[in-house]
CSV table of C-alpha atoms in Angstrom, one decimal:
chain,number,residue,atom,x,y,z
A,1,MET,CA,-122.5,-92.6,-32.1
A,2,ALA,CA,-119.5,-91.3,-30.1
A,3,ARG,CA,-116.7,-93.8,-29.7
A,4,ARG,CA,-116.2,-94.8,-26.0
A,5,ARG,CA,-112.7,-94.4,-24.6
A,6,ARG,CA,-111.4,-97.5,-22.9
A,7,LYS,CA,-111.1,-97.1,-19.2
A,8,ASN,CA,-107.3,-97.5,-18.9
A,9,ALA,CA,-106.3,-96.0,-22.3
A,10,PRO,CA,-103.5,-93.4,-22.1
A,11,THR,CA,-104.8,-90.0,-22.7
A,12,SER,CA,-103.5,-86.6,-23.6
A,13,CYS,CA,-106.2,-84.8,-21.6
A,14,ALA,CA,-105.5,-84.4,-17.9
A,15,SER,CA,-107.7,-83.4,-15.0
A,16,SER,CA,-105.0,-81.1,-13.6
A,17,GLY,CA,-104.5,-79.3,-16.9
A,18,ARG,CA,-100.7,-80.0,-16.7
A,19,LEU,CA,-99.3,-82.4,-19.2
A,20,MET,CA,-95.8,-83.9,-19.3
A,21,ARG,CA,-94.2,-86.0,-22.1
A,22,LEU,CA,-93.8,-89.6,-20.9
A,23,GLN,CA,-90.0,-89.6,-21.5
A,24,LYS,CA,-89.7,-86.5,-19.3
A,25,TYR,CA,-91.8,-88.1,-16.6
A,26,LEU,CA,-89.5,-91.1,-16.5
A,27,ALA,CA,-86.4,-88.9,-16.5
A,28,ARG,CA,-87.6,-86.8,-13.7
A,29,ALA,CA,-88.5,-89.9,-11.7
A,30,GLY,CA,-84.9,-90.9,-12.0
A,31,VAL,CA,-85.5,-94.0,-14.1
A,32,ALA,CA,-83.1,-93.0,-16.8
A,33,SER,CA,-81.9,-90.1,-18.8
A,34,ARG,CA,-84.3,-88.5,-21.3
A,35,ARG,CA,-82.7,-90.5,-24.2
A,36,GLY,CA,-82.6,-93.6,-22.1
A,37,SER,CA,-86.3,-93.2,-21.2
A,38,GLU,CA,-87.1,-92.9,-24.9
A,39,ASP,CA,-85.4,-96.2,-25.5
A,40,LEU,CA,-87.5,-97.8,-22.7
A,41,ILE,CA,-90.7,-96.5,-24.4
A,42,VAL,CA,-90.0,-97.7,-27.9
A,43,SER,CA,-88.9,-101.1,-26.7
A,44,GLY,CA,-92.3,-101.6,-25.1
A,45,ARG,CA,-91.2,-101.7,-21.5
A,46,VAL,CA,-93.4,-98.8,-20.3
A,47,ARG,CA,-97.1,-99.0,-19.4
A,48,VAL,CA,-99.5,-96.1,-18.8
A,49,ASN,CA,-102.8,-96.9,-17.0
A,50,GLY,CA,-102.2,-100.6,-17.7
A,51,GLU,CA,-101.4,-100.4,-21.4
A,52,VAL,CA,-98.1,-100.6,-23.2
A,53,VAL,CA,-97.1,-97.2,-24.8
A,54,THR,CA,-94.5,-97.1,-27.5
A,55,LYS,CA,-95.2,-93.6,-29.0
A,56,LEU,CA,-92.7,-91.0,-27.9
A,57,GLY,CA,-95.3,-88.2,-28.3
A,58,THR,CA,-97.5,-89.6,-25.5
A,59,THR,CA,-98.3,-87.2,-22.7
A,60,VAL,CA,-99.5,-88.0,-19.2
A,61,ASP,CA,-101.0,-86.2,-16.3
A,62,PRO,CA,-98.2,-86.4,-13.7
A,63,ASP,CA,-100.7,-86.1,-10.9
A,64,SER,CA,-102.9,-89.0,-11.8
A,65,ALA,CA,-101.2,-91.3,-14.4
A,66,HIS,CA,-100.3,-94.9,-13.4
A,67,VAL,CA,-96.9,-95.4,-15.0
A,68,GLU,CA,-94.9,-98.6,-14.9
A,69,VAL,CA,-91.5,-99.8,-16.3
A,70,ASP,CA,-91.1,-103.5,-16.5
A,71,ARG,CA,-94.3,-103.8,-14.4
A,72,ARG,CA,-92.8,-101.7,-11.6
A,73,ARG,CA,-94.7,-98.6,-10.6
A,74,ILE,CA,-92.9,-95.4,-11.2
A,75,ARG,CA,-93.6,-92.2,-9.2
A,76,LEU,CA,-92.3,-88.7,-9.7
A,77,LYS,CA,-89.8,-87.5,-7.2
A,78,PRO,CA,-90.6,-84.3,-5.3
A,79,ALA,CA,-89.7,-81.1,-7.0
A,80,LEU,CA,-86.2,-80.1,-6.2
A,81,TRP,CA,-84.3,-76.8,-6.8
A,82,LEU,CA,-80.6,-76.3,-6.3
A,83,ALA,CA,-78.3,-73.3,-6.6
A,84,LEU,CA,-74.8,-74.0,-7.7
A,85,ASN,CA,-71.9,-71.5,-7.6
A,86,LYS,CA,-70.3,-72.6,-10.8
A,87,PRO,CA,-66.5,-72.0,-10.9
A,88,PRO,CA,-64.8,-71.0,-14.2
A,89,GLY,CA,-63.5,-73.9,-16.3
A,90,TYR,CA,-66.6,-76.1,-16.1
A,91,THR,CA,-69.0,-76.7,-19.0
A,92,CYS,CA,-72.8,-77.0,-18.6
A,93,THR,CA,-73.2,-80.4,-20.2
A,94,ARG,CA,-73.4,-84.0,-19.1
A,95,HIS,CA,-70.6,-85.2,-21.4
A,96,ASP,CA,-67.9,-83.0,-22.9
A,97,PRO,CA,-66.3,-84.5,-26.1
A,98,ARG,CA,-63.2,-82.5,-25.3
A,99,GLY,CA,-62.9,-84.1,-21.9
A,100,ARG,CA,-63.3,-80.8,-20.0
A,101,PRO,CA,-64.7,-80.7,-16.4
A,102,ILE,CA,-68.5,-80.6,-16.3
A,103,ILE,CA,-70.8,-79.1,-13.7
A,104,TYR,CA,-72.1,-82.5,-12.7
A,105,ASP,CA,-68.7,-83.4,-11.3
A,106,LEU,CA,-69.4,-80.8,-8.6
A,107,LEU,CA,-72.8,-82.3,-7.5
A,108,PRO,CA,-73.5,-85.0,-5.0
A,109,ALA,CA,-74.4,-88.3,-6.7
A,110,GLU,CA,-78.0,-88.2,-5.6
A,111,VAL,CA,-78.8,-85.0,-7.5
A,112,ARG,CA,-76.7,-85.5,-10.7
A,113,HIS,CA,-79.9,-86.3,-12.6
A,114,LEU,CA,-81.1,-82.7,-12.3
A,115,PRO,CA,-81.2,-80.6,-15.5
A,116,HIS,CA,-79.6,-77.2,-15.4
A,117,VAL,CA,-81.7,-74.1,-15.9
A,118,GLY,CA,-80.1,-72.2,-18.8
A,119,ARG,CA,-76.4,-72.3,-18.8
A,120,LEU,CA,-73.2,-70.3,-18.2
A,121,ASP,CA,-70.3,-70.6,-20.7
A,122,PHE,CA,-67.1,-72.4,-19.9
A,123,MET,CA,-65.2,-69.5,-18.4
A,124,SER,CA,-68.1,-67.7,-16.7
A,125,GLU,CA,-68.8,-68.3,-13.1
A,126,GLY,CA,-71.6,-67.7,-10.5
A,127,LEU,CA,-75.2,-68.6,-10.0
A,128,LEU,CA,-76.6,-71.6,-11.9
A,129,LEU,CA,-79.9,-73.2,-11.0
A,130,LEU,CA,-80.8,-76.9,-11.4
A,131,SER,CA,-84.3,-78.4,-11.1
A,132,ASN,CA,-86.5,-81.3,-12.1
A,133,GLU,CA,-89.6,-79.1,-12.2
A,134,GLY,CA,-89.6,-78.8,-16.0
A,135,ASP,CA,-92.8,-76.8,-16.3
A,136,VAL,CA,-91.6,-73.9,-14.2
A,137,VAL,CA,-88.1,-74.1,-15.9
A,138,HIS,CA,-89.8,-73.8,-19.3
A,139,ARG,CA,-91.7,-70.7,-18.3
A,140,LEU,CA,-88.7,-69.1,-16.6
A,141,LEU,CA,-86.6,-69.5,-19.8
A,142,HIS,CA,-89.3,-68.3,-22.2
A,143,PRO,CA,-88.4,-65.0,-23.7
A,144,ARG,CA,-91.8,-63.5,-22.9
A,145,THR,CA,-91.1,-63.9,-19.2
A,146,GLY,CA,-88.1,-61.5,-19.3
A,147,ILE,CA,-86.4,-63.0,-16.2
A,148,GLU,CA,-83.5,-60.7,-15.2
A,149,ARG,CA,-80.0,-62.1,-14.9
A,150,VAL,CA,-77.5,-59.9,-13.1
A,151,TYR,CA,-73.8,-60.1,-14.0
A,152,HIS,CA,-70.6,-58.5,-12.7
A,153,ALA,CA,-68.1,-58.1,-15.5
A,154,GLU,CA,-64.5,-57.3,-14.4
A,155,LEU,CA,-62.7,-55.6,-17.2
A,156,ARG,CA,-59.1,-55.1,-18.2
A,157,GLY,CA,-59.0,-51.3,-17.7
A,158,PRO,CA,-59.1,-48.5,-17.7
A,159,VAL,CA,-62.0,-48.1,-20.0
A,160,THR,CA,-64.3,-45.2,-21.1
A,161,ALA,CA,-66.7,-43.9,-18.5
A,162,GLY,CA,-69.6,-44.1,-21.0
A,163,LEU,CA,-69.6,-47.9,-21.3
A,164,PRO,CA,-72.8,-48.5,-19.3
A,165,ASP,CA,-74.6,-46.0,-21.5
A,166,ARG,CA,-73.4,-47.8,-24.6
A,167,LEU,CA,-74.5,-51.2,-23.2
A,168,ARG,CA,-78.0,-49.8,-22.5
A,169,ALA,CA,-78.2,-48.3,-26.0
A,170,GLY,CA,-77.4,-51.6,-27.5
A,171,VAL,CA,-75.0,-53.1,-30.0
A,172,ALA,CA,-75.4,-55.0,-33.2
A,173,LEU,CA,-74.4,-58.7,-33.0
A,174,GLU,CA,-74.5,-61.4,-35.7
A,175,ASP,CA,-77.7,-62.8,-34.3
A,176,GLY,CA,-79.4,-59.5,-33.9
A,177,PRO,CA,-79.3,-56.4,-31.7
A,178,ALA,CA,-78.5,-56.8,-28.0
A,179,ARG,CA,-78.8,-54.4,-25.1
A,180,ALA,CA,-78.6,-54.3,-21.4
A,181,ARG,CA,-81.7,-53.6,-19.5
A,182,ARG,CA,-79.6,-51.8,-16.9
A,183,ALA,CA,-75.8,-51.2,-16.5
A,184,ARG,CA,-73.8,-49.3,-13.9
A,185,TRP,CA,-70.3,-49.1,-12.5
A,186,ILE,CA,-69.4,-51.0,-9.4
A,187,THR,CA,-65.8,-49.9,-9.3
A,188,PRO,CA,-64.7,-46.9,-11.3
A,189,PRO,CA,-63.8,-47.1,-15.0
A,190,HIS,CA,-60.3,-45.6,-14.3
A,191,ALA,CA,-59.4,-48.4,-11.9
A,192,SER,CA,-56.9,-51.1,-13.0
A,193,SER,CA,-59.8,-53.7,-13.0
A,194,PRO,CA,-63.0,-51.8,-13.4
A,195,THR,CA,-66.2,-53.7,-12.8
A,196,VAL,CA,-69.6,-53.1,-14.4
A,197,GLU,CA,-72.9,-54.6,-13.4
A,198,ILE,CA,-75.0,-55.7,-16.4
A,199,VAL,CA,-78.6,-56.8,-16.2
A,200,LEU,CA,-80.0,-58.8,-19.1
A,201,ALA,CA,-83.5,-60.1,-19.6
A,202,GLU,CA,-82.7,-62.9,-22.0
A,203,GLY,CA,-80.1,-65.7,-22.2
A,204,ARG,CA,-78.4,-65.6,-25.6
A,205,ASN,CA,-75.1,-67.6,-26.0
A,206,ARG,CA,-72.1,-65.6,-24.7
A,207,GLU,CA,-74.1,-62.4,-25.1
A,208,ILE,CA,-72.2,-60.2,-22.7
A,209,ARG,CA,-68.8,-61.4,-24.0
A,210,ARG,CA,-69.9,-60.6,-27.5
A,211,MET,CA,-71.3,-57.2,-26.5
A,212,LEU,CA,-68.2,-56.1,-24.8
A,213,ALA,CA,-66.0,-57.4,-27.6
A,214,SER,CA,-68.0,-55.4,-30.1
A,215,LEU,CA,-67.2,-52.3,-28.1
A,216,GLY,CA,-63.5,-53.1,-28.0
A,217,VAL,CA,-63.5,-53.9,-24.2
A,218,THR,CA,-61.5,-56.9,-22.9
A,219,LEU,CA,-63.2,-59.0,-20.3
A,220,ARG,CA,-61.3,-60.4,-17.3
A,221,THR,CA,-64.0,-62.3,-15.4
A,222,LEU,CA,-67.7,-62.7,-15.7
A,223,ARG,CA,-69.8,-63.7,-12.7
A,224,ARG,CA,-73.6,-64.1,-12.5
A,225,THR,CA,-74.9,-62.9,-9.1
A,226,SER,CA,-78.6,-63.5,-9.5
A,227,PHE,CA,-81.2,-65.2,-11.6
A,228,GLY,CA,-84.7,-63.6,-11.2
A,229,PRO,CA,-85.4,-63.5,-7.5
A,230,ILE,CA,-82.6,-65.9,-6.5
A,231,ARG,CA,-79.3,-64.4,-5.3
A,232,LEU,CA,-75.9,-66.1,-5.2
A,233,GLY,CA,-75.0,-64.6,-1.9
A,234,THR,CA,-72.1,-66.1,0.0
A,235,LEU,CA,-72.3,-69.6,-1.5
A,236,ALA,CA,-68.8,-70.9,-2.0
A,237,ALA,CA,-67.4,-71.7,-5.4
A,238,GLY,CA,-68.3,-75.2,-6.4
A,239,ALA,CA,-70.9,-75.6,-3.6
A,240,THR,CA,-74.6,-76.1,-3.8
A,241,ARG,CA,-77.6,-75.4,-1.6
A,242,GLU,CA,-81.3,-76.2,-1.9
A,243,LEU,CA,-83.6,-73.3,-2.5
A,244,SER,CA,-85.9,-72.5,0.4
A,245,PRO,CA,-89.7,-72.7,0.1
A,246,LYS,CA,-89.8,-68.9,0.0
A,247,GLU,CA,-87.3,-68.8,-2.9
A,248,ARG,CA,-89.3,-71.5,-4.8
A,249,ALA,CA,-92.5,-69.5,-4.4
A,250,ALA,CA,-90.7,-66.4,-5.7
A,251,LEU,CA,-89.6,-68.4,-8.8
A,252,GLU,CA,-93.2,-69.5,-9.4
A,253,ARG,CA,-94.4,-65.9,-9.2
A,254,ALA,CA,-91.6,-64.8,-11.6
A,255,ALA,CA,-92.6,-67.5,-14.1
A,256,ALA,CA,-96.4,-66.7,-13.9
A,257,PRO,CA,-96.5,-64.1,-16.7
A,258,ALA,CA,-95.7,-66.7,-19.4
A,259,CYS,CA,-98.3,-69.1,-18.2
A,260,SER,CA,-101.7,-69.1,-19.8
A,261,GLY,CA,-103.6,-72.2,-19.1
A,262,ALA,CA,-102.1,-75.7,-19.4
A,263,VAL,CA,-98.4,-75.9,-20.0
A,264,ARG,CA,-97.3,-78.8,-22.2
A,265,GLU,CA,-93.8,-80.1,-21.6
């Protein structure tokens, strides 16, 4: 005889087909950080559908689960997407052990809980997205999606005119071959500060810097101008703006190829 499930028991099956880890649910709701949410769970302070949950692997349906912390109902905050024009000299972390400035110093207090979508290295600048919509973020960053990132690299020139061709052909790095999907000159290679536009479809650590270094090219500045369908535009350095509904819909469409059925966060 099949065992009957108790009416209020937590479940890993969801009517919406979209599951979220409990600690992520709490973090997105603004209760605590992901680590702090884990502490709340293991200490027995979290209930799902009326029952205490202490297992960190528990998943919930964010559309229908009744989640409480210390008997207080917790609801997800609306999905939020921000674009930040990251200046150079900021690190994409919440805490830097070396005491360097962090991107969250640039954000208004009410949105400092938002995770960043990918990252830019310390001296790189330009477009950085932040969002609490983890399922879409996961799909955008998945290698299968192939989201294009566009960068403008200002070089210490002059340099050889064939650099874009060499970037498209690919170079050997210590973690495997790397190549640009597209590359073209924005300002000519014989200028004192030539600029090349480089389009990548992955987000490996310091990839462009390492590619250029392997070709003997010295980088002056590196600026990301777009991430998928989102453009940096005229956003001032250090400033943020909320993405429009049209931009959010474009991100959803861009993430769709990596989605097959339910996405588990």
